[in-house]
Amino acid sequence: MLRQLGRSADDLIETNVMLNDFNGEPSEAQGVLNVELTVGRNTVPTSFFIINSKSTYTVLLGRDWI
C-alpha cells in the first residue's frame, strides 16, 4: 500500500506500537504514516499504523468515518 501511495518506509515515523493483524495475531507496527484523508467533502489529518500483513483489506477506518 505504501508503494501505491508513492511512499516508502523512509516516510514512516518510528513507533513501538503492537497491533492485532487481520488474523488476530500480534503484529508490530512498522511505523506511522500521517496523511490528509479525503472522503466525500471531508478532509481530515489521519495517522495510519503500517503493518506487514497479507489481507483483502488495505486500510481500516475507525468509527469516526462510519
GROMACS .gro file of C-alpha atoms in nm:
model
   66
    1MET     CA    1   0.000   0.000   0.000
    2LEU     CA    2   0.289   0.235   0.073
    3ARG     CA    3   0.418   0.194  -0.284
    4GLN     CA    4   0.070   0.256  -0.425
    5LEU     CA    5   0.062   0.585  -0.233
    6GLY     CA    6   0.402   0.680  -0.370
    7ARG     CA    7   0.555   0.645  -0.023
    8SER     CA    8   0.827   0.424   0.124
    9ALA     CA    9   0.944   0.303   0.465
   10ASP     CA   10   1.159   0.620   0.483
   11ASP     CA   11   0.834   0.821   0.514
   12LEU     CA   12   0.724   0.636   0.828
   13ILE     CA   13   0.755   0.775   1.180
   14GLU     CA   14   0.902   0.521   1.422
   15THR     CA   15   0.673   0.367   1.682
   16ASN     CA   16   0.675   0.074   1.924
   17VAL     CA   17   0.300   0.002   1.893
   18MET     CA   18   0.182  -0.361   1.875
   19LEU     CA   19  -0.146  -0.430   1.691
   20ASN     CA   20  -0.350  -0.739   1.618
   21ASP     CA   21  -0.340  -0.812   1.246
   22PHE     CA   22  -0.640  -0.923   1.039
   23ASN     CA   23  -0.593  -1.281   1.161
   24GLY     CA   24  -0.591  -1.176   1.528
   25GLU     CA   25  -0.215  -1.231   1.560
   26PRO     CA   26   0.004  -0.968   1.729
   27SER     CA   27   0.199  -0.764   1.476
   28GLU     CA   28   0.449  -0.485   1.541
   29ALA     CA   29   0.373  -0.166   1.351
   30GLN     CA   30   0.649  -0.076   1.105
   31GLY     CA   31   0.571   0.291   1.166
   32VAL     CA   32   0.310   0.563   1.138
   33LEU     CA   33   0.216   0.747   0.819
   34ASN     CA   34   0.041   1.083   0.856
   35VAL     CA   35  -0.171   1.191   0.557
   36GLU     CA   36  -0.462   1.417   0.472
   37LEU     CA   37  -0.751   1.178   0.402
   38THR     CA   38  -1.045   1.298   0.193
   39VAL     CA   39  -1.373   1.107   0.197
   40GLY     CA   40  -1.656   1.286   0.022
   41ARG     CA   41  -1.630   1.653   0.121
   42ASN     CA   42  -1.443   1.582   0.445
   43THR     CA   43  -1.064   1.615   0.463
   44VAL     CA   44  -0.908   1.512   0.792
   45PRO     CA   45  -0.546   1.466   0.904
   46THR     CA   46  -0.518   1.092   0.967
   47SER     CA   47  -0.250   0.867   1.116
   48PHE     CA   48  -0.214   0.516   0.975
   49PHE     CA   49  -0.022   0.247   1.163
   50ILE     CA   50   0.152   0.039   0.897
   51ILE     CA   51   0.186  -0.337   0.947
   52ASN     CA   52   0.325  -0.607   0.720
   53SER     CA   53   0.027  -0.836   0.657
   54LYS     CA   54  -0.144  -1.015   0.372
   55SER     CA   55  -0.517  -0.943   0.358
   56THR     CA   56  -0.801  -0.850   0.130
   57TYR     CA   57  -0.817  -0.517   0.318
   58THR     CA   58  -0.567  -0.238   0.254
   59VAL     CA   59  -0.697   0.006   0.515
   60LEU     CA   60  -0.931   0.006   0.813
   61LEU     CA   61  -1.101   0.330   0.912
   62GLY     CA   62  -1.218   0.390   1.268
   63ARG     CA   63  -1.568   0.468   1.387
   64ASP     CA   64  -1.537   0.841   1.313
   65TRP     CA   65  -1.568   0.757   0.942
   66ILE     CA   66  -1.872   0.530   0.974
   0.00000   0.00000   0.00000
